[in-house]
Short mmCIF file of C-alpha atoms and ligand atoms in Angstrom, two decimals:
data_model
loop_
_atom_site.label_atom_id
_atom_site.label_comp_id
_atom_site.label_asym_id
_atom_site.label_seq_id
_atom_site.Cartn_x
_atom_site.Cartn_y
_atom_site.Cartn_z
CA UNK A 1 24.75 -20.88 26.17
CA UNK A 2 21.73 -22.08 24.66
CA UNK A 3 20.34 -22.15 21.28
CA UNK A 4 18.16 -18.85 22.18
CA UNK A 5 20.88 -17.12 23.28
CA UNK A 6 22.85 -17.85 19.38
CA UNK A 7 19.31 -16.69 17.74
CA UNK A 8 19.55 -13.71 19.91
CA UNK A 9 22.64 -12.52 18.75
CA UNK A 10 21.38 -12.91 15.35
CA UNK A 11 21.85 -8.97 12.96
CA UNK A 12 19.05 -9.14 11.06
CA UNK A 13 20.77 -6.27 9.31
CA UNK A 14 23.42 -8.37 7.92
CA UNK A 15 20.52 -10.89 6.61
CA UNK A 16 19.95 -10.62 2.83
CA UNK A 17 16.16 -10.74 2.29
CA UNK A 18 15.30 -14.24 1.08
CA UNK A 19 17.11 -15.61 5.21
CA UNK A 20 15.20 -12.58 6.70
CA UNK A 21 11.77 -14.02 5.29
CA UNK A 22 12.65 -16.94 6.99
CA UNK A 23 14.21 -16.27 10.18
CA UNK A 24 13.65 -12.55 11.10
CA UNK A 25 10.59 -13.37 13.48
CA UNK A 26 12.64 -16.23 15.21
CA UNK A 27 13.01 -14.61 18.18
CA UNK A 28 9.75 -12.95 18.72
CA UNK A 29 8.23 -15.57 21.13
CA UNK A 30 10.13 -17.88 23.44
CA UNK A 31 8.79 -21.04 21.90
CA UNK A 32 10.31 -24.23 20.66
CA UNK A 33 8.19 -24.99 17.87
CA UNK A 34 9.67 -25.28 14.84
CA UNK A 35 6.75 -23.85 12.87
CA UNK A 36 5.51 -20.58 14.54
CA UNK A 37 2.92 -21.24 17.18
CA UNK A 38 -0.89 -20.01 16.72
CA UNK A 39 -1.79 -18.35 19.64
CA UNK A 40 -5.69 -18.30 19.30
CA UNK A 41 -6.58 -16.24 22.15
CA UNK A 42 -8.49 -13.08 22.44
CA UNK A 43 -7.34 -12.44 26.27
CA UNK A 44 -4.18 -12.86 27.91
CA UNK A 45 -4.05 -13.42 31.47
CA UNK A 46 -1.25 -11.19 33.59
CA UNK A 47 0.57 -12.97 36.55
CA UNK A 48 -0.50 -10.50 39.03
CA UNK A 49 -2.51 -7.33 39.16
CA UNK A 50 0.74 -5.16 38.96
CA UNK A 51 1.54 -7.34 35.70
CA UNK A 52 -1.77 -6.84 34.53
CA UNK A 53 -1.21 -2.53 35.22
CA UNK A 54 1.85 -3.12 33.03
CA UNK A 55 -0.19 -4.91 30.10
CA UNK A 56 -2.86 -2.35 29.68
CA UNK A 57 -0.63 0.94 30.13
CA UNK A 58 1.85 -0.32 27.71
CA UNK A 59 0.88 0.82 23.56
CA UNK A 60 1.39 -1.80 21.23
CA UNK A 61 1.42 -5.18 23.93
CA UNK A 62 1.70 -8.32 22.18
CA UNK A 63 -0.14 -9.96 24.80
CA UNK A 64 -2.83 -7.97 26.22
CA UNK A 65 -5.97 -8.18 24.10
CA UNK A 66 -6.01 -9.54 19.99
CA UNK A 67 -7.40 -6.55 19.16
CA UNK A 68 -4.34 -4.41 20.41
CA UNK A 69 -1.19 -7.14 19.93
CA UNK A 70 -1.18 -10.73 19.17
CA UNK A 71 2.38 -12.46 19.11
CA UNK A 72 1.52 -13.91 15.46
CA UNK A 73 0.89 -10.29 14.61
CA UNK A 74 4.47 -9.23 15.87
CA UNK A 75 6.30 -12.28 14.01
CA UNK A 76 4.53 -10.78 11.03
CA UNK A 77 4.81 -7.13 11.62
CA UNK A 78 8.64 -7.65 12.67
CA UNK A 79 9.36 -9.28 8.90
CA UNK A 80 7.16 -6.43 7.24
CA UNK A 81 9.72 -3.97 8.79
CA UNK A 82 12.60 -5.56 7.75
CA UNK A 83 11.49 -5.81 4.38
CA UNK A 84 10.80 -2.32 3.97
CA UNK A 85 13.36 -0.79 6.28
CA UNK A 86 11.03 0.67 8.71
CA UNK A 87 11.86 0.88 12.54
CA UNK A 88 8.14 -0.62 12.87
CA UNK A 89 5.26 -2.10 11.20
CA UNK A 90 1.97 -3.43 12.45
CA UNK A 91 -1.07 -5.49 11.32
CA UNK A 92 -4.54 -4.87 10.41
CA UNK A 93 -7.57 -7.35 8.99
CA UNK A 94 -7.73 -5.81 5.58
CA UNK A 95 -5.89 -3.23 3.61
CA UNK A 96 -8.41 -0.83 4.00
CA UNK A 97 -8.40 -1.47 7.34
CA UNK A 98 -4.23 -0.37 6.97
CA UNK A 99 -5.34 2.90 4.58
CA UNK A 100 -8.73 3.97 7.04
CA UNK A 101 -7.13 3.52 9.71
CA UNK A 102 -3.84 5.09 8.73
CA UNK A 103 -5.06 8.20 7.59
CA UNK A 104 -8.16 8.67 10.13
CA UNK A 105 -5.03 8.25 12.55
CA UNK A 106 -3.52 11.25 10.94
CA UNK A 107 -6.12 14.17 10.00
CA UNK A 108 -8.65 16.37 11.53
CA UNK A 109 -11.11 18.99 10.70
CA UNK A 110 -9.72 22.07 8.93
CA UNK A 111 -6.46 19.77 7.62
CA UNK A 112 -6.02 18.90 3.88
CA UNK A 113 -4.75 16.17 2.28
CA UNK A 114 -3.15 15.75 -1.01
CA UNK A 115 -4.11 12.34 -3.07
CA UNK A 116 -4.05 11.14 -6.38
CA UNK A 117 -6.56 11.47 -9.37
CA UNK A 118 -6.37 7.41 -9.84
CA UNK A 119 -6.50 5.21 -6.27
CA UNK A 120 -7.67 2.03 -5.50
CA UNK A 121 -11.70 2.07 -5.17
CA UNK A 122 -12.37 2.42 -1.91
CA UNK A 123 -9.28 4.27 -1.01
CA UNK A 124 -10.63 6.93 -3.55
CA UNK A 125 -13.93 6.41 -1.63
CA UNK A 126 -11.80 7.86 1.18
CA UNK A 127 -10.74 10.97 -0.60
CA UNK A 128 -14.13 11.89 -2.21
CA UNK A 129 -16.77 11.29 0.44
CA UNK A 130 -15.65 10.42 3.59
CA UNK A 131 -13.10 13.50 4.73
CA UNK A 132 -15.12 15.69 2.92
CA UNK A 133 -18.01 14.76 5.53
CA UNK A 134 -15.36 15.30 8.57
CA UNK A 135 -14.14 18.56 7.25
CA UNK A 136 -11.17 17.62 5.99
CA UNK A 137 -9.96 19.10 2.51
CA UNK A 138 -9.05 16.59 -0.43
CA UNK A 139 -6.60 18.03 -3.53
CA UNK A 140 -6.40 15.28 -6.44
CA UNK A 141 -3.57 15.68 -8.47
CA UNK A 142 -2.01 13.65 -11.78
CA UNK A 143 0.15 11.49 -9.88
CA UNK A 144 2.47 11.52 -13.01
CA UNK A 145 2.86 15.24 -12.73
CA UNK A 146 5.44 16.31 -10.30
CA UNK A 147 4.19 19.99 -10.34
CA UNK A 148 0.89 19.55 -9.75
CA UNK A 149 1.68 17.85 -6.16
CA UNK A 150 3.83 21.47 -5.67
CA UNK A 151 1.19 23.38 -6.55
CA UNK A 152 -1.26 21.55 -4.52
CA UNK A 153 0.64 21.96 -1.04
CA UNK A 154 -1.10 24.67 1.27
CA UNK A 155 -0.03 25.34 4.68
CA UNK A 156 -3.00 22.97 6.39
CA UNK A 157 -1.56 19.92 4.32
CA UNK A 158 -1.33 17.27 6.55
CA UNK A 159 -1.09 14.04 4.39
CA UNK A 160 0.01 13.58 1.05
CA UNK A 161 -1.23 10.14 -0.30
CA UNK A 162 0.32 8.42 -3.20
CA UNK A 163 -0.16 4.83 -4.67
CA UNK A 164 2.61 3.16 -7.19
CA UNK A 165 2.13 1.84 -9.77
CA UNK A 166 -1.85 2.73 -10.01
CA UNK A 167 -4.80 1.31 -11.71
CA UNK A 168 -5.73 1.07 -14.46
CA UNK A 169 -2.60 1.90 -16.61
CA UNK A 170 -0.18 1.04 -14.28
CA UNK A 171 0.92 5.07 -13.80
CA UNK A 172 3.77 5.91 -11.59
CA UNK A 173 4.33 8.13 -9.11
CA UNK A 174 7.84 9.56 -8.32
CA UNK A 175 8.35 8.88 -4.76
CA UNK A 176 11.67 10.31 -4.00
CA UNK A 177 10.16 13.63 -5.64
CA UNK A 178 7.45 13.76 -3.20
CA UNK A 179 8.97 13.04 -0.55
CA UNK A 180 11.43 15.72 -0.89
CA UNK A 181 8.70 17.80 -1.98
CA UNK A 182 6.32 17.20 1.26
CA UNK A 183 9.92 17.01 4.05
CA UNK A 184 10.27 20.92 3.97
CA UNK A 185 6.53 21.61 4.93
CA UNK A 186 6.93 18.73 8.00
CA UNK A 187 3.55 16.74 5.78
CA UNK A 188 3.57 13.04 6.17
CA UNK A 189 3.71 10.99 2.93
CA UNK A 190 2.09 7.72 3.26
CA UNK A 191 2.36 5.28 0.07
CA UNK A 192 0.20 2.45 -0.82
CA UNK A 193 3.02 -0.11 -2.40
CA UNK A 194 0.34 -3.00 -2.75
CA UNK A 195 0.99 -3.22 -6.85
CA UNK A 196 4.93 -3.33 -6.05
CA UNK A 197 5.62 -5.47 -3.28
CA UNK A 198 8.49 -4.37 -0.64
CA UNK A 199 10.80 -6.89 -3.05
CA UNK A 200 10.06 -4.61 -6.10
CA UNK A 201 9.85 -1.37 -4.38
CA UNK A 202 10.98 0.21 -1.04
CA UNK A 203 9.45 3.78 -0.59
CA UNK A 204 10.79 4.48 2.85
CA UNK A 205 14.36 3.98 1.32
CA UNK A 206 12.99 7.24 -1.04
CA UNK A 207 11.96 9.41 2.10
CA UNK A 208 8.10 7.91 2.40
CA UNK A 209 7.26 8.14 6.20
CA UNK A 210 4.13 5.57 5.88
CA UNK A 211 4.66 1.85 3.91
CA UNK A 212 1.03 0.84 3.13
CA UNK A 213 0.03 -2.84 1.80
CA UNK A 214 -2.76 -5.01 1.19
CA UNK A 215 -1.26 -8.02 2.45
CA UNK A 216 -4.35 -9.72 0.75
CA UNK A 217 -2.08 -9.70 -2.76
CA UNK A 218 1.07 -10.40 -2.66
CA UNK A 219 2.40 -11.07 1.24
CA UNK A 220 -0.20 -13.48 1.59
CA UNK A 221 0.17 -14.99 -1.84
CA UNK A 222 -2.37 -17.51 -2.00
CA UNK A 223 -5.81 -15.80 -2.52
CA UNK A 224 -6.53 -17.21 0.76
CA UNK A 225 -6.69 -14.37 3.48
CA UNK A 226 -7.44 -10.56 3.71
CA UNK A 227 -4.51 -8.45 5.51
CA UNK A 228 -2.94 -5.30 5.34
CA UNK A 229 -0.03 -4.04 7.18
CA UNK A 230 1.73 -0.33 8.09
CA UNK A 231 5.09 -0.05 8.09
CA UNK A 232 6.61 2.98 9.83
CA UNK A 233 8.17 4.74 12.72
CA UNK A 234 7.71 4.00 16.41
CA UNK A 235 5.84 7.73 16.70
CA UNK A 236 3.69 7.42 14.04
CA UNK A 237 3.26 3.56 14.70
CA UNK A 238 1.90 4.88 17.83
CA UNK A 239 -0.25 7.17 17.00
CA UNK A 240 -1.71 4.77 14.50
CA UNK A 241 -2.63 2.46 16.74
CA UNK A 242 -4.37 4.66 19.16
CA UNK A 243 -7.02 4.94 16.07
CA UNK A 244 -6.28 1.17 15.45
CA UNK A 245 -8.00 -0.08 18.55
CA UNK A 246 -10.44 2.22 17.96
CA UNK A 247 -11.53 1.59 14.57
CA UNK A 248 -10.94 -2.29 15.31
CA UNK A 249 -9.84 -3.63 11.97
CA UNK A 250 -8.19 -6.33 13.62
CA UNK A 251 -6.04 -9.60 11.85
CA UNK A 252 -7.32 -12.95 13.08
CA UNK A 253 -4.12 -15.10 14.65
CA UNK A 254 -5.08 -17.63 12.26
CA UNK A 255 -4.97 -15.51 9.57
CA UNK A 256 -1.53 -13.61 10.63
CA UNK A 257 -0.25 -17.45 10.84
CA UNK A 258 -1.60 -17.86 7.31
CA UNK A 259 0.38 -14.28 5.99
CA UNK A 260 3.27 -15.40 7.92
CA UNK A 261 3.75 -18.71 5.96
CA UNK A 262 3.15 -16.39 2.89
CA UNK A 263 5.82 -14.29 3.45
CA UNK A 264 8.32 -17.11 3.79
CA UNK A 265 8.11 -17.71 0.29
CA UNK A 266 7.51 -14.12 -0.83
CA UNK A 267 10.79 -13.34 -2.43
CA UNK A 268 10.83 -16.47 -4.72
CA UNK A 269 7.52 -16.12 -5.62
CA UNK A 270 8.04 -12.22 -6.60
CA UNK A 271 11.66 -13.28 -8.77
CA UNK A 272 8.99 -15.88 -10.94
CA UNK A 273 6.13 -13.69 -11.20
CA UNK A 274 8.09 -10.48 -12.78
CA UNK A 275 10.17 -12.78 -14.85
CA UNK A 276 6.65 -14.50 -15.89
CA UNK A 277 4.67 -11.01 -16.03
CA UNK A 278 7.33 -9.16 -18.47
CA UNK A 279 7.89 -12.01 -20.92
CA UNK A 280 3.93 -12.36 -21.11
CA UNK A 281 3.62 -8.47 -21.54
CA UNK A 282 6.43 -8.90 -24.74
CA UNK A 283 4.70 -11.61 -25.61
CA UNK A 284 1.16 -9.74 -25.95
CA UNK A 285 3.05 -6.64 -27.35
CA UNK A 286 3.61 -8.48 -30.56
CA UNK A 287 -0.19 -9.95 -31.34
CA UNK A 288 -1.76 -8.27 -33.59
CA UNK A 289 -5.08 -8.85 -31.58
CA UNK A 290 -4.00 -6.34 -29.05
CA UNK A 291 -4.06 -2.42 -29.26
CA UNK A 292 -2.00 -1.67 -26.51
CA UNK A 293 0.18 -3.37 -23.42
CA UNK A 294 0.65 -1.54 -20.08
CA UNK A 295 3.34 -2.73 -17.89
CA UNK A 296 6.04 -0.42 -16.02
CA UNK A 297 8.83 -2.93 -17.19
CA UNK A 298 8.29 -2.47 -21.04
CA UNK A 299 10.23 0.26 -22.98
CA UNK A 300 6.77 1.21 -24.24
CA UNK A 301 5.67 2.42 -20.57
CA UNK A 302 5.54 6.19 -20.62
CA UNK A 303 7.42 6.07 -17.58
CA UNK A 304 9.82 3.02 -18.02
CA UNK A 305 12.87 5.62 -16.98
CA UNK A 306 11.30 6.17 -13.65
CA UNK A 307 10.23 2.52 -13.34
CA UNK A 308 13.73 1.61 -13.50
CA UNK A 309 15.05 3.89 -11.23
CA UNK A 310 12.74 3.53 -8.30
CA UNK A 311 11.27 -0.50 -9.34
CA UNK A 312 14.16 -3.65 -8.90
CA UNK A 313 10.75 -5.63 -10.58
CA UNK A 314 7.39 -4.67 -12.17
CA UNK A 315 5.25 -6.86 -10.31
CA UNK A 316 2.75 -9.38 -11.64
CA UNK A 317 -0.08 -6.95 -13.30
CA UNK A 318 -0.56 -6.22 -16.57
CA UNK A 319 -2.75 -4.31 -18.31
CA UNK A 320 -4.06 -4.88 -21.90
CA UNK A 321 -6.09 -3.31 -24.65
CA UNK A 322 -8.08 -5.60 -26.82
CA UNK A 323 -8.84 -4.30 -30.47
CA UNK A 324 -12.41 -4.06 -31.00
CA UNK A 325 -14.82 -3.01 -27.98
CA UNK A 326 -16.62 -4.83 -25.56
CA UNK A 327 -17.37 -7.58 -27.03
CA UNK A 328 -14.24 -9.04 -28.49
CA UNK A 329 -12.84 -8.30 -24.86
CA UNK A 330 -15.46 -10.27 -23.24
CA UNK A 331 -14.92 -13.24 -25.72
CA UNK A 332 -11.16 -12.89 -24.97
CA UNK A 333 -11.52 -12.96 -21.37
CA UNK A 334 -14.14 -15.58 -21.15
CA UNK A 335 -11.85 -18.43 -23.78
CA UNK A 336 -9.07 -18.09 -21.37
CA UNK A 337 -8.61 -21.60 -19.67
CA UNK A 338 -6.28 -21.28 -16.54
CA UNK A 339 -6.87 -18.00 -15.18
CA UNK A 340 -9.81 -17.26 -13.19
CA UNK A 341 -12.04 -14.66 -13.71
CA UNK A 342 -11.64 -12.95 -10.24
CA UNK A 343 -10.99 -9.71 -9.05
CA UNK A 344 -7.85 -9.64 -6.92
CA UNK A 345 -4.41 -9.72 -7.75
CA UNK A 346 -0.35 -11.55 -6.71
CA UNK A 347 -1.16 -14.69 -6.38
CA UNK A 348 0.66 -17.81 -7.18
CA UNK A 349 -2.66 -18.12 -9.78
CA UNK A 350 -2.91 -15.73 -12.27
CA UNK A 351 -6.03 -14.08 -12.32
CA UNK A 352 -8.02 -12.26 -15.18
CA UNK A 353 -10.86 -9.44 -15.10
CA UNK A 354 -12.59 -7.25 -17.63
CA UNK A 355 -12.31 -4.04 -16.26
CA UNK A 356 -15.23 -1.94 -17.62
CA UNK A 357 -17.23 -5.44 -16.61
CA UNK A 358 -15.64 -5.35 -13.07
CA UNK A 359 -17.17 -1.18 -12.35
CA UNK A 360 -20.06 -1.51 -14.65
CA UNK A 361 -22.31 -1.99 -11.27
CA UNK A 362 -20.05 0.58 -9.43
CA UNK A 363 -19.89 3.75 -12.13
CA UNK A 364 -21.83 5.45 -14.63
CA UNK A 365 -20.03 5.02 -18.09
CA UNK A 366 -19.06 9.02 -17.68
CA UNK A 367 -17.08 8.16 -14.53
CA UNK A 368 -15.61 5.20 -16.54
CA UNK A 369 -14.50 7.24 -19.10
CA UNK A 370 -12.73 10.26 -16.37
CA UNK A 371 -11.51 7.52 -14.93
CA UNK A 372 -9.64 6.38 -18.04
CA UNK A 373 -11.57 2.77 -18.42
CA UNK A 374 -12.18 1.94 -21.67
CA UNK A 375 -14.50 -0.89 -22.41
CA UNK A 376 -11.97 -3.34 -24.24
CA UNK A 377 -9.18 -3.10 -21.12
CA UNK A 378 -8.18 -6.51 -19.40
CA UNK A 379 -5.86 -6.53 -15.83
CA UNK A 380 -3.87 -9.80 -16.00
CA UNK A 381 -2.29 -10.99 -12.25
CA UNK A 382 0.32 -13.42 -13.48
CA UNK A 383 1.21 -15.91 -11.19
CA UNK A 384 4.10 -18.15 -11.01
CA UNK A 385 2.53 -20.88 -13.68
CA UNK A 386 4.93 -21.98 -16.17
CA UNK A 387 5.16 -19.27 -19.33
CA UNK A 388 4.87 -21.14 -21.72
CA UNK A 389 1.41 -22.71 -20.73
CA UNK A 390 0.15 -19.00 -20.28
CA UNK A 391 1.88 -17.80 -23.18
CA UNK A 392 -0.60 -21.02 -24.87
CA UNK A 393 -3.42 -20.35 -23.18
CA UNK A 394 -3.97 -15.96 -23.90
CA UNK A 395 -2.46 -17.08 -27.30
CA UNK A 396 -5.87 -19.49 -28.28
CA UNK A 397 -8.24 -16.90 -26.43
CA UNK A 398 -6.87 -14.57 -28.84
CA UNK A 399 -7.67 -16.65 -31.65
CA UNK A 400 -11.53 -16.14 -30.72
CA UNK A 401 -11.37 -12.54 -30.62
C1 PLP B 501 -6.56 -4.68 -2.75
C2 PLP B 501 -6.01 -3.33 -2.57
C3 PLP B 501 -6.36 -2.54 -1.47
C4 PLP B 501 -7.37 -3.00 -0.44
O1 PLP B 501 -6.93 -4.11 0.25
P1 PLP B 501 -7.95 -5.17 0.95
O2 PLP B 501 -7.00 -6.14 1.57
O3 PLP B 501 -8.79 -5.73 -0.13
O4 PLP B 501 -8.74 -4.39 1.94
C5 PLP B 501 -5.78 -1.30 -1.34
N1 PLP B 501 -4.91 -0.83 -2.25
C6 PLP B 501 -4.56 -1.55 -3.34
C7 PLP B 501 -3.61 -0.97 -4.30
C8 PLP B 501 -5.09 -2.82 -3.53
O5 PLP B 501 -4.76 -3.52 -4.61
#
């Protein structure tokens, strides 16, 4: 017996989740590299013309055309599921590419779809201009508000669209209620877990159908690549990627290579950015230079109960009311010495933005204010720095305030 045949009998169920980043895509190609191979091909050629029949009939080939299947995509997708318990998962080149594709995949004239009040930009984008254009019906509901999702369910309700924790108070849905909410009425639930990471949060354990992430945050890691990836059943995986190679939001193999090394290190990163991100939001709790701390893991969070129960980590952003307007939060933001001042966010750098700066451009100050953006807010990423020199470093910016 060979060393491939040992690997093969490998139970990636038994594998606890820090051996699984690791290992879990061993088998995926026949290769004896060490490191995973970078197959940087946008072709592959068939042995014979009844191979080559096989390739294109078959959904989902790994090697057929990049666009439908790479094998770097499959290491990476096979991980994904494991991590989030999924019988599937597959890639895409961005997270909107994951979200578009996702629910254009899923809806059709005359359907409605249930989404939240507060989404990421574009994926609010989404809900507000684009289906309304195809004829498909958008319900926004308080995503804190278990009721309102209840009251929002009519019998065309295909999709019901959540994101967890949300922009730009960190506002939590209840998954679990949702989901047993939508099963009854046969309505998918897809969830956008970006903000929790599969380590902090597993939705499909809660009855989600649809894992959503921008692999650009955390799974990547390194601010260095744009990703997303679904996470889901063979049906719907299917059926997604039917739209997939449609829409063409494809990952580059270089790129998938690039989220695979990522994930490798994912869980250690995740255990030393909550650690760092909940003793930095204690730590800005208790200066008097700040109004108010957001951050699902403090007491203070409206929704800390819920947090608890459906969170094993709050994740690395925090967000942060200045006192004063403005001003004081621009001179705040723009003292601080090691985080950038970049959108983005679940990194190993921490990263720092003004909000109201960061949608100035993008929305009128009324939409600000619906929106719940008040001009002295700051979004902290904390990345896996040592505390104590970001502890130092928001503790002199305060000073300037
Ligand atoms: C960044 C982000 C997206 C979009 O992902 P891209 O990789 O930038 O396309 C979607 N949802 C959430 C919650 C995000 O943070």
């Amino acid at each position: 017996m060979d060393k491939r045949d040992n690997r093969e009998e490998l139970n990636l169920e038994e594998l606890r989740t820090e051996t699984l980043v690791v290992h879990g895509d061993d088998w995926v190609t026949n290769d004896r590299t060490v490191a995973p191979a970078i197959y940087y091909t946008a072709t592959f050629r068939a042995h014979n013309s009844s191979e080559f029949a096989e390739m294109a009939g078959t959904p989902r080939h790994a090697r057929y055309y990049t666009r439908y299947g790479n094998p770097v995509h499959e290491r990476v997708a096979k991980i994904m599921a494991e991590l989030e318990g999924t019988e599937t998962a597959m890639v895409t080149g961005s997270g909107m590419g994951a979200i578009a594709t996702t629910i254009l995949a899923l809806v059709s004239a005359g359907d409605h779809v249930i989404a939240q009040t507060r989404h990421y930009m574009s994926t609010a984008k989404i809900m507000d201009e684009m289906l309304p254009r195809f004829g498909v019906e958008v319900t926004l509901v308080e995503q804190a508000d278990i009721n309102a999702f209840a009251e929002a369910i009519r019998p065309n309700t295909k999709l019901i669209m959540v994101e967890t924790p949300a922009n730009p108070t960190l506002v939590l849905t209840d998954l679990a209620a949702v989901a047993e909410l939508a099963r009854p009425h046969g309505i998918i639930v897809a969830a956008d877990n970006t903000f929790a990471s599969p380590i902090n949060q597993r939705p499909h354990d809660l009855g989600v159908d649809i894992v959503i992430h921008s692999a650009t945050k955390y799974l990547g890691g390194h601010h260095d690549l744009t990703a997303g990836v679904i996470c889901t059943s063979e049906e719907l995986a299917e059926r997604i990627w039917h739209t997939h190679i449609s829409i063409g939001s494809v990952l580059s193999p270089m790129d998938a290579w690039l989220l695979l090394r990522g994930l490798r290190t994912l869980p250690i990163r995740m255990e030393r950015i909550n650690a760092n991100a909940l003793a930095l939001a204690e730590f800005l709790e208790q200066q008097p230079q700040v109004e108010r701390v957001y951050y699902p893991g403090l007491p203070s969070h409206p929704q800390h109960e819920l947090a608890k129960r459906q969170m094993r980590g709050f994740g690395a952003v925090i967000a942060f009311a200045i006192k004063g307007g403005y001003e004081e939060t621009q001179r705040f933001v723009s003292a601080l010495k090691l985080p950038p001042n970049a959108v983005s966010l679940g990194g190993v750098d921490s990263l720092v933005v003004h909000t109201a700066a960061m949608w100035e451009g993008v929305m009128t100050e009324e939409q600000m204010r619906t929106a719940g953006i008040p001009s002295n807010f700051v979004r902290f990423s904390v990345g896996i720095e040592h505390i104590d020199d970001l502890k130092a470093d928001v503790w002199q910016a305060l000073q300037v305030v």
